């Protein structure tokens, strides 16, 4: 292993990730582990140079004060404690570590080297993946999203054709999205890629289904069914690759923090399809995943793409999906993205897209009364998607987008801009 590591032991602080980020920002790798880790478990982690006990107000769990395993206090690895009045640790700090104290602990006391970078991370992971997988095969659902794309590129580097990627096109992808997955992974990275065009199957199942939750359920369960069918056709697969990243794990809860939401990327596979998981990005924050993708040579527009919901354009073609409205969503979304990129807004706005409601409005086209769809533009900023504010887009840009959409998408005769924050609205419409 190339990287030195500082281990943070989670004694209930809500600031664990802040400390981990601060250490990684100093160029030293850092992981958060549960407070009750044993000396032998710690011994299995390589290159641990220091330990930080991170307590806080939540140090009491179920009415009992928690502490680390007694034996750790004499394991010989430099240790400090933050906010931990009764700790047996010699070095105690009352508040969050300031940068100077943190630096002095990491570099002077622990003698850690600032060798955390993506090049070393990739080299280490390649070694770990090869050790775990051996000469077996790994299956991966490659949606084309940031996490699955980066994990695919990393696995290709480590095990080449032993990785089998399955890309299911549910017909609800954005314009050229599936084509770009095939181009990048099959043509440029020479991946073993199975491309399944399941458009007709999905649209058939979704016909006349107007209820948003019902639509989501159909898309989710059909996705798993298609993926499962492909998995059953393959032989000798022992592993399932997953683009699990660090926030997924944190949100699933720790021993001291409650579960925010249960995490499952490819949940719902039947029990008889049992795979061991390969999750090489499980310790990375989102921006580190992107940096890893760039280092692996993935195109910027794949690595820096905005979030896209699993059910895709299906939840932006409101109500019962029809092909003409789905096309209107897809084409208007492509125009919006193109104009936002030209104006540099793609780097500034967190998420932007179009939706098409299920009704027609009166308009005039070619000097005659005509009925057309309405496109709604949504552009929001947020930190964590729990709340969102509206981006104030320049009127000239909005007007250009509206002109282009009504000129290039003949079924549309109105374009509106959405002004509602989350809450009271959600980011998506369904
Ligand atoms: P809402 O609409 O709940 O969306 O305010 C918050 C963020 O989550 C995305 N989103 C999803 N992402 N699968 C996903 O992976 C989904 O089913 C899904 N639904 C919403 C949404 O795009 C926004 O960024």
Short mmCIF file of C-alpha atoms and ligand atoms in Angstrom, two decimals:
data_model
loop_
_atom_site.label_atom_id
_atom_site.label_comp_id
_atom_site.label_asym_id
_atom_site.label_seq_id
_atom_site.Cartn_x
_atom_site.Cartn_y
_atom_site.Cartn_z
CA UNK A 1 0.00 0.00 0.00
CA UNK A 2 1.22 3.44 -0.87
CA UNK A 3 -0.87 5.59 1.42
CA UNK A 4 -0.33 6.41 5.07
CA UNK A 5 -3.55 6.52 7.04
CA UNK A 6 -5.01 8.38 10.01
CA UNK A 7 -7.91 6.52 11.61
CA UNK A 8 -10.78 8.45 13.16
CA UNK A 9 -12.70 6.47 15.75
CA UNK A 10 -16.35 7.40 15.80
CA UNK A 11 -17.44 8.11 19.34
CA UNK A 12 -20.64 9.76 18.23
CA UNK A 13 -19.39 13.07 16.89
CA UNK A 14 -21.37 14.58 14.05
CA UNK A 15 -18.12 16.06 12.76
CA UNK A 16 -16.37 12.83 11.74
CA UNK A 17 -16.56 13.53 8.04
CA UNK A 18 -15.43 17.13 8.56
CA UNK A 19 -12.30 15.87 10.32
CA UNK A 20 -11.73 13.16 7.69
CA UNK A 21 -12.04 15.77 4.93
CA UNK A 22 -9.67 18.15 6.74
CA UNK A 23 -7.04 15.40 6.97
CA UNK A 24 -7.45 14.36 3.34
CA UNK A 25 -7.16 18.03 2.36
CA UNK A 26 -3.72 17.98 4.00
CA UNK A 27 -2.82 15.14 1.63
CA UNK A 28 -3.10 12.31 4.14
CA UNK A 29 -5.60 9.49 3.74
CA UNK A 30 -8.12 9.14 6.53
CA UNK A 31 -10.87 6.65 7.34
CA UNK A 32 -13.61 6.64 9.96
CA UNK A 33 -14.05 3.42 11.95
CA UNK A 34 -16.43 2.38 14.73
CA UNK A 35 -15.43 3.09 18.32
CA UNK A 36 -15.34 -0.60 19.25
CA UNK A 37 -12.75 -1.63 16.67
CA UNK A 38 -10.34 -4.19 18.15
CA UNK A 39 -6.56 -4.08 18.02
CA UNK A 40 -6.53 -7.03 15.64
CA UNK A 41 -9.05 -5.34 13.31
CA UNK A 42 -6.96 -2.20 13.39
CA UNK A 43 -3.90 -4.30 12.62
CA UNK A 44 -5.51 -5.40 9.36
CA UNK A 45 -5.63 -1.80 8.14
CA UNK A 46 -2.35 -0.98 6.49
CA UNK A 47 -0.09 1.96 7.28
CA UNK A 48 -2.08 3.39 10.20
CA UNK A 49 0.08 6.24 11.48
CA UNK A 50 -2.26 7.84 13.98
CA UNK A 51 -5.62 7.60 15.72
CA UNK A 52 -8.08 10.39 16.48
CA UNK A 53 -10.80 9.74 19.04
CA UNK A 54 -13.70 11.86 17.98
CA UNK A 55 -16.35 12.22 20.63
CA UNK A 56 -18.99 14.83 21.09
CA UNK A 57 -22.41 15.23 22.55
CA UNK A 58 -23.55 11.84 21.30
CA UNK A 59 -20.94 9.92 23.26
CA UNK A 60 -23.75 8.48 25.27
CA UNK A 61 -25.54 5.72 23.40
CA UNK A 62 -28.60 4.05 24.97
CA UNK A 63 -27.88 5.82 28.26
CA UNK A 64 -24.34 4.46 28.46
CA UNK A 65 -21.15 6.34 27.88
CA UNK A 66 -19.10 4.70 25.15
CA UNK A 67 -15.35 4.38 24.99
CA UNK A 68 -12.86 2.65 22.74
CA UNK A 69 -11.44 -0.79 23.49
CA UNK A 70 -9.13 -0.43 26.50
CA UNK A 71 -6.33 -2.34 24.73
CA UNK A 72 -6.11 0.35 22.04
CA UNK A 73 -4.72 2.87 24.54
CA UNK A 74 -1.48 0.91 24.67
CA UNK A 75 -1.22 -0.19 21.03
CA UNK A 76 1.67 2.18 20.40
CA UNK A 77 0.09 4.24 17.64
CA UNK A 78 0.03 8.02 18.35
CA UNK A 79 -3.42 9.04 19.55
CA UNK A 80 -5.32 12.24 20.30
CA UNK A 81 -8.79 12.83 21.58
CA UNK A 82 -11.22 15.58 20.62
CA UNK A 83 -14.00 16.62 23.00
CA UNK A 84 -13.57 13.57 25.22
CA UNK A 85 -13.25 14.61 28.85
CA UNK A 86 -12.99 11.18 30.43
CA UNK A 87 -10.75 9.66 27.80
CA UNK A 88 -7.67 7.86 29.01
CA UNK A 89 -5.82 9.34 26.08
CA UNK A 90 -2.91 11.59 27.12
CA UNK A 91 -3.60 14.25 24.55
CA UNK A 92 -6.94 15.95 24.70
CA UNK A 93 -8.45 18.84 22.80
CA UNK A 94 -11.63 20.48 23.90
CA UNK A 95 -12.90 21.54 20.57
CA UNK A 96 -12.54 20.75 16.92
CA UNK A 97 -8.90 20.60 15.98
CA UNK A 98 -7.57 23.73 14.37
CA UNK A 99 -5.39 23.26 11.33
CA UNK A 100 -2.07 23.93 13.07
CA UNK A 101 -2.76 21.36 15.80
CA UNK A 102 -3.97 18.84 13.25
CA UNK A 103 -0.89 19.37 11.09
CA UNK A 104 1.45 19.05 14.02
CA UNK A 105 -0.22 15.81 15.15
CA UNK A 106 -0.26 14.24 11.69
CA UNK A 107 3.15 15.24 10.43
CA UNK A 108 5.31 15.74 13.57
CA UNK A 109 3.91 13.12 15.88
CA UNK A 110 2.54 10.47 13.54
CA UNK A 111 5.21 11.14 10.91
CA UNK A 112 2.60 10.55 8.24
CA UNK A 113 3.53 11.38 4.68
CA UNK A 114 1.28 13.53 2.53
CA UNK A 115 0.96 10.81 -0.10
CA UNK A 116 -2.82 10.71 -0.56
CA UNK A 117 -3.52 11.41 -4.20
CA UNK A 118 -5.61 9.80 -6.89
CA UNK A 119 -2.66 8.18 -8.63
CA UNK A 120 -1.69 6.32 -5.46
CA UNK A 121 -5.32 5.58 -4.63
CA UNK A 122 -5.83 3.98 -8.03
CA UNK A 123 -2.64 1.93 -7.77
CA UNK A 124 -3.65 0.69 -4.33
CA UNK A 125 -7.17 -0.17 -5.41
CA UNK A 126 -5.95 -2.01 -8.51
CA UNK A 127 -3.83 -4.17 -6.23
CA UNK A 128 -6.71 -4.75 -3.78
CA UNK A 129 -9.22 -5.56 -6.54
CA UNK A 130 -6.85 -8.05 -8.17
CA UNK A 131 -6.26 -9.73 -4.82
CA UNK A 132 -10.00 -9.94 -4.09
CA UNK A 133 -11.18 -11.07 -7.51
CA UNK A 134 -8.33 -13.34 -8.61
CA UNK A 135 -9.22 -14.86 -11.99
CA UNK A 136 -13.00 -14.64 -11.40
CA UNK A 137 -15.50 -12.40 -13.13
CA UNK A 138 -17.26 -9.26 -11.88
CA UNK A 139 -20.67 -8.07 -13.05
CA UNK A 140 -21.53 -4.37 -13.02
CA UNK A 141 -24.72 -2.44 -13.78
CA UNK A 142 -23.32 0.51 -15.71
CA UNK A 143 -25.92 3.26 -15.77
CA UNK A 144 -23.54 5.88 -17.09
CA UNK A 145 -23.85 7.95 -13.90
CA UNK A 146 -20.69 9.27 -12.27
CA UNK A 147 -20.27 6.53 -9.67
CA UNK A 148 -20.94 3.51 -11.89
CA UNK A 149 -18.78 4.98 -14.68
CA UNK A 150 -15.81 5.59 -12.39
CA UNK A 151 -16.10 2.16 -10.79
CA UNK A 152 -16.26 0.60 -14.27
CA UNK A 153 -13.13 2.45 -15.41
CA UNK A 154 -11.28 1.41 -12.25
CA UNK A 155 -12.32 -2.23 -12.60
CA UNK A 156 -11.33 -2.24 -16.27
CA UNK A 157 -7.88 -0.99 -15.28
CA UNK A 158 -7.60 -3.69 -12.63
CA UNK A 159 -9.11 -6.75 -14.31
CA UNK A 160 -9.87 -5.82 -17.94
CA UNK A 161 -12.20 -8.29 -19.63
CA UNK A 162 -12.96 -10.09 -16.36
CA UNK A 163 -15.39 -7.22 -15.82
CA UNK A 164 -18.76 -7.65 -17.53
CA UNK A 165 -20.71 -4.39 -17.72
CA UNK A 166 -24.42 -4.39 -18.41
CA UNK A 167 -25.97 -1.16 -19.61
CA UNK A 168 -29.75 -1.21 -19.58
CA UNK A 169 -31.28 1.51 -21.73
CA UNK A 170 -34.76 1.90 -20.29
CA UNK A 171 -35.72 4.37 -22.99
CA UNK A 172 -35.82 7.17 -20.42
CA UNK A 173 -32.22 8.27 -20.82
CA UNK A 174 -31.22 11.76 -21.88
CA UNK A 175 -30.33 12.47 -25.48
CA UNK A 176 -27.22 10.53 -26.62
CA UNK A 177 -26.59 9.20 -23.12
CA UNK A 178 -26.65 5.48 -23.90
CA UNK A 179 -24.71 6.10 -27.10
CA UNK A 180 -21.99 7.83 -25.09
CA UNK A 181 -21.79 4.91 -22.61
CA UNK A 182 -21.21 2.54 -25.54
CA UNK A 183 -18.73 4.90 -27.21
CA UNK A 184 -16.63 5.49 -24.08
CA UNK A 185 -16.69 2.01 -22.57
CA UNK A 186 -16.90 -0.35 -25.53
CA UNK A 187 -15.05 1.67 -28.16
CA UNK A 188 -12.53 3.66 -26.15
CA UNK A 189 -11.90 1.52 -23.07
CA UNK A 190 -12.46 -1.82 -24.83
CA UNK A 191 -14.80 -2.99 -22.07
CA UNK A 192 -16.74 -6.20 -22.08
CA UNK A 193 -20.10 -4.39 -22.39
CA UNK A 194 -23.54 -5.87 -22.84
CA UNK A 195 -25.92 -3.23 -24.13
CA UNK A 196 -29.60 -3.96 -23.64
CA UNK A 197 -32.10 -1.76 -25.40
CA UNK A 198 -35.20 -2.36 -23.29
CA UNK A 199 -37.04 0.79 -24.44
CA UNK A 200 -40.10 -1.02 -25.81
CA UNK A 201 -40.38 -3.20 -22.74
CA UNK A 202 -40.30 -0.26 -20.33
CA UNK A 203 -42.62 1.96 -22.35
CA UNK A 204 -45.03 -0.97 -22.72
CA UNK A 205 -45.16 -1.50 -18.96
CA UNK A 206 -45.60 2.22 -18.36
CA UNK A 207 -48.43 2.71 -20.83
CA UNK A 208 -51.39 4.53 -19.24
CA UNK A 209 -49.72 4.57 -15.81
CA UNK A 210 -50.13 8.09 -14.43
CA UNK A 211 -49.40 7.72 -10.72
CA UNK A 212 -45.81 8.88 -9.97
CA UNK A 213 -45.10 6.25 -7.32
CA UNK A 214 -46.48 3.51 -9.55
CA UNK A 215 -44.27 4.73 -12.39
CA UNK A 216 -41.20 4.70 -10.15
CA UNK A 217 -42.00 1.21 -8.89
CA UNK A 218 -42.44 -0.16 -12.40
CA UNK A 219 -39.20 1.39 -13.63
CA UNK A 220 -37.25 0.16 -10.57
CA UNK A 221 -38.54 -3.41 -10.57
CA UNK A 222 -38.34 -3.76 -14.35
CA UNK A 223 -34.74 -2.57 -14.22
CA UNK A 224 -33.86 -5.28 -11.74
CA UNK A 225 -35.70 -7.88 -13.81
CA UNK A 226 -33.79 -6.99 -17.00
CA UNK A 227 -30.48 -6.95 -15.14
CA UNK A 228 -31.27 -10.28 -13.49
CA UNK A 229 -32.13 -11.87 -16.85
CA UNK A 230 -28.77 -10.77 -18.22
CA UNK A 231 -26.97 -12.02 -15.10
CA UNK A 232 -28.58 -15.45 -15.48
CA UNK A 233 -27.35 -15.74 -19.07
CA UNK A 234 -23.76 -15.32 -17.91
CA UNK A 235 -21.69 -18.04 -16.38
CA UNK A 236 -19.01 -18.02 -13.73
CA UNK A 237 -19.76 -14.64 -12.18
CA UNK A 238 -18.80 -14.50 -8.51
CA UNK A 239 -18.68 -10.79 -7.86
CA UNK A 240 -20.95 -7.79 -8.22
CA UNK A 241 -19.27 -4.41 -8.66
CA UNK A 242 -21.02 -1.46 -7.06
CA UNK A 243 -20.48 2.26 -7.21
CA UNK A 244 -21.10 2.67 -3.50
CA UNK A 245 -19.47 5.85 -2.24
CA UNK A 246 -18.72 7.12 1.23
CA UNK A 247 -21.87 9.26 1.72
CA UNK A 248 -24.00 6.17 0.88
CA UNK A 249 -22.37 4.35 3.76
CA UNK A 250 -22.65 7.26 6.17
CA UNK A 251 -26.34 7.73 5.28
CA UNK A 252 -26.97 4.08 6.05
CA UNK A 253 -26.11 4.82 9.67
CA UNK A 254 -23.20 3.93 11.93
CA UNK A 255 -23.04 2.40 15.37
CA UNK A 256 -23.51 5.81 16.92
CA UNK A 257 -25.55 7.66 14.28
CA UNK A 258 -29.03 6.86 13.14
CA UNK A 259 -29.78 5.68 9.63
CA UNK A 260 -30.81 8.55 7.34
CA UNK A 261 -31.88 6.34 4.47
CA UNK A 262 -31.07 2.75 3.73
CA UNK A 263 -28.50 2.38 1.03
CA UNK A 264 -28.81 0.02 -1.87
CA UNK A 265 -27.51 0.66 -5.34
CA UNK A 266 -28.65 -2.55 -6.98
CA UNK A 267 -31.09 -3.67 -4.34
CA UNK A 268 -33.65 -6.33 -4.94
CA UNK A 269 -31.70 -9.01 -6.76
CA UNK A 270 -33.18 -12.45 -5.95
CA UNK A 271 -31.54 -14.40 -3.15
CA UNK A 272 -30.33 -17.23 -5.36
CA UNK A 273 -28.19 -14.75 -7.28
CA UNK A 274 -25.54 -14.39 -4.66
CA UNK A 275 -22.52 -12.28 -5.36
CA UNK A 276 -19.69 -11.02 -3.25
CA UNK A 277 -19.50 -7.23 -3.52
CA UNK A 278 -16.61 -5.26 -4.97
CA UNK A 279 -16.89 -1.63 -3.86
CA UNK A 280 -13.60 0.16 -4.54
CA UNK A 281 -15.04 3.68 -4.17
CA UNK A 282 -16.58 3.02 -0.78
CA UNK A 283 -14.16 5.37 0.99
CA UNK A 284 -14.42 8.29 -1.41
CA UNK A 285 -16.39 11.49 -1.19
CA UNK A 286 -18.16 12.63 -4.35
CA UNK A 287 -15.52 15.15 -5.44
CA UNK A 288 -12.82 12.51 -4.92
CA UNK A 289 -14.82 10.09 -7.10
CA UNK A 290 -14.82 12.73 -9.84
CA UNK A 291 -11.07 13.30 -9.43
CA UNK A 292 -10.57 9.54 -9.66
CA UNK A 293 -12.59 9.47 -12.89
CA UNK A 294 -10.51 12.26 -14.40
CA UNK A 295 -7.28 10.46 -13.42
CA UNK A 296 -8.61 7.31 -15.10
CA UNK A 297 -9.15 9.27 -18.30
CA UNK A 298 -12.94 9.45 -18.38
CA UNK A 299 -14.37 12.40 -20.34
CA UNK A 300 -15.17 15.50 -18.29
CA UNK A 301 -18.83 15.56 -19.29
CA UNK A 302 -19.24 12.08 -17.84
CA UNK A 303 -17.36 12.82 -14.62
CA UNK A 304 -18.87 16.25 -13.95
CA UNK A 305 -22.43 15.51 -14.98
CA UNK A 306 -25.28 16.71 -12.84
CA UNK A 307 -27.35 14.26 -10.78
CA UNK A 308 -29.93 12.33 -12.75
CA UNK A 309 -32.72 10.32 -11.09
CA UNK A 310 -32.77 6.55 -11.58
CA UNK A 311 -36.21 6.66 -13.27
CA UNK A 312 -34.71 9.17 -15.69
CA UNK A 313 -36.90 11.26 -17.96
CA UNK A 314 -39.79 9.03 -16.86
CA UNK A 315 -40.43 11.35 -13.89
CA UNK A 316 -40.08 14.46 -16.07
CA UNK A 317 -42.67 13.37 -18.61
CA UNK A 318 -45.46 14.02 -16.14
CA UNK A 319 -48.42 11.65 -15.74
CA UNK A 320 -48.87 8.78 -18.17
CA UNK A 321 -45.83 8.72 -20.47
CA UNK A 322 -46.47 9.19 -24.17
CA UNK A 323 -43.78 8.92 -26.81
CA UNK A 324 -44.33 12.39 -28.24
CA UNK A 325 -44.09 14.06 -24.84
CA UNK A 326 -41.07 11.94 -23.92
CA UNK A 327 -39.38 13.20 -27.10
CA UNK A 328 -40.34 16.77 -26.14
CA UNK A 329 -38.70 16.32 -22.72
CA UNK A 330 -35.58 14.76 -24.24
CA UNK A 331 -35.12 17.37 -26.98
CA UNK A 332 -35.87 20.37 -24.75
CA UNK A 333 -33.50 19.01 -22.07
CA UNK A 334 -30.73 18.68 -24.67
CA UNK A 335 -31.26 22.28 -25.83
CA UNK A 336 -31.27 23.58 -22.24
CA UNK A 337 -28.06 21.71 -21.46
CA UNK A 338 -26.37 22.97 -24.61
CA UNK A 339 -27.25 26.61 -23.88
CA UNK A 340 -26.29 26.33 -20.20
CA UNK A 341 -22.93 24.87 -21.20
CA UNK A 342 -22.34 27.68 -23.70
CA UNK A 343 -23.09 30.24 -20.96
CA UNK A 344 -20.86 28.46 -18.42
CA UNK A 345 -23.87 27.76 -16.20
CA UNK A 346 -23.20 24.02 -16.14
CA UNK A 347 -20.38 24.71 -13.67
CA UNK A 348 -22.52 27.05 -11.59
CA UNK A 349 -25.96 25.46 -11.35
CA UNK A 350 -26.31 22.22 -9.39
CA UNK A 351 -29.17 20.73 -11.39
CA UNK A 352 -31.19 21.93 -14.36
CA UNK A 353 -33.68 20.14 -16.54
CA UNK A 354 -37.01 20.41 -18.31
CA UNK A 355 -40.34 18.73 -17.64
CA UNK A 356 -43.43 18.45 -19.81
CA UNK A 357 -46.84 18.37 -18.10
CA UNK A 358 -49.68 16.28 -19.39
CA UNK A 359 -51.76 18.89 -21.19
CA UNK A 360 -51.76 21.05 -24.27
CA UNK A 361 -52.09 24.82 -24.47
CA UNK A 362 -53.39 27.04 -27.26
CA UNK A 363 -50.86 28.73 -29.52
CA UNK A 364 -50.36 30.12 -33.02
CA UNK A 365 -48.09 28.47 -35.49
CA UNK A 366 -47.88 29.31 -39.21
CA UNK A 367 -50.73 31.80 -38.75
CA UNK A 368 -53.09 29.16 -37.48
CA UNK A 369 -54.38 28.19 -34.08
CA UNK A 370 -52.53 25.14 -32.81
CA UNK A 371 -52.35 23.09 -29.63
CA UNK A 372 -48.94 22.39 -28.14
CA UNK A 373 -47.16 21.15 -25.04
CA UNK A 374 -45.64 23.34 -22.38
CA UNK A 375 -42.02 22.92 -21.28
CA UNK A 376 -41.08 23.91 -17.74
CA UNK A 377 -37.45 24.76 -17.01
CA UNK A 378 -36.10 24.05 -13.52
CA UNK A 379 -32.65 25.20 -12.37
CA UNK A 380 -31.75 24.81 -8.72
CA UNK A 381 -28.84 25.03 -6.34
CA UNK A 382 -28.43 22.96 -3.24
CA UNK A 383 -25.83 21.49 -0.93
CA UNK A 384 -27.46 18.20 -0.05
CA UNK A 385 -30.69 18.06 -2.12
CA UNK A 386 -32.73 18.34 1.09
CA UNK A 387 -33.46 22.01 0.42
CA UNK A 388 -32.94 23.91 -2.81
CA UNK A 389 -32.90 27.49 -4.00
CA UNK A 390 -33.70 28.89 -7.44
CA UNK A 391 -30.90 29.99 -9.74
CA UNK A 392 -31.44 33.51 -11.11
CA UNK A 393 -30.84 32.93 -14.77
CA UNK A 394 -30.16 35.84 -17.08
CA UNK A 395 -33.29 36.66 -19.10
CA UNK A 396 -31.39 36.69 -22.41
CA UNK A 397 -30.33 33.09 -21.83
CA UNK A 398 -33.86 32.03 -20.87
CA UNK A 399 -35.27 33.74 -23.95
CA UNK A 400 -32.74 32.04 -26.21
CA UNK A 401 -33.62 28.66 -24.70
CA UNK A 402 -37.36 29.35 -25.14
CA UNK A 403 -36.86 30.45 -28.76
CA UNK A 404 -34.80 27.40 -29.58
CA UNK A 405 -37.17 24.94 -27.90
CA UNK A 406 -40.26 26.32 -29.67
CA UNK A 407 -38.39 26.44 -32.99
CA UNK A 408 -36.75 23.02 -32.78
CA UNK A 409 -39.37 20.99 -30.93
CA UNK A 410 -42.54 21.38 -33.03
CA UNK A 411 -44.88 19.86 -30.44
CA UNK A 412 -44.05 22.62 -27.92
CA UNK A 413 -45.59 26.11 -28.00
CA UNK A 414 -44.87 27.43 -24.49
CA UNK A 415 -41.83 27.58 -22.19
CA UNK A 416 -42.05 28.53 -18.49
CA UNK A 417 -39.48 29.02 -15.73
CA UNK A 418 -40.12 27.41 -12.33
CA UNK A 419 -39.69 29.69 -9.30
CA UNK A 420 -40.42 27.40 -6.37
CA UNK A 421 -37.88 26.49 -3.71
CA UNK A 422 -37.59 23.14 -1.95
CA UNK A 423 -39.50 23.04 0.33
CA UNK A 424 -42.38 23.60 -0.50
CA UNK A 425 -41.74 21.96 -3.87
CA UNK A 426 -39.38 19.05 -4.40
CA UNK A 427 -36.64 19.30 -7.02
CA UNK A 428 -38.27 16.78 -9.36
CA UNK A 429 -41.97 17.09 -10.19
CA UNK A 430 -42.86 13.46 -9.50
P1 LIG B 1 -36.41 15.56 -4.92
O1 LIG B 1 -37.32 15.55 -6.11
O2 LIG B 1 -36.78 14.53 -3.90
O3 LIG B 1 -34.99 15.16 -5.46
O4 LIG B 1 -36.29 16.92 -4.31
C1 LIG B 1 -33.79 15.30 -4.77
C2 LIG B 1 -32.64 14.85 -5.65
O5 LIG B 1 -32.71 13.44 -5.84
C3 LIG B 1 -32.80 13.11 -7.22
N1 LIG B 1 -33.74 11.99 -7.34
C4 LIG B 1 -33.36 10.71 -7.51
N2 LIG B 1 -32.14 10.16 -7.62
N3 LIG B 1 -33.11 8.03 -7.88
C5 LIG B 1 -32.03 8.82 -7.80
O6 LIG B 1 -30.92 8.30 -7.93
C6 LIG B 1 -34.38 8.52 -7.77
O7 LIG B 1 -35.36 7.77 -7.83
C7 LIG B 1 -34.50 9.93 -7.58
N4 LIG B 1 -35.56 10.76 -7.42
C8 LIG B 1 -35.06 12.02 -7.27
C9 LIG B 1 -33.32 14.38 -7.89
O8 LIG B 1 -32.94 14.44 -9.25
C10 LIG B 1 -32.67 15.44 -7.05
O9 LIG B 1 -31.33 15.66 -7.46
#
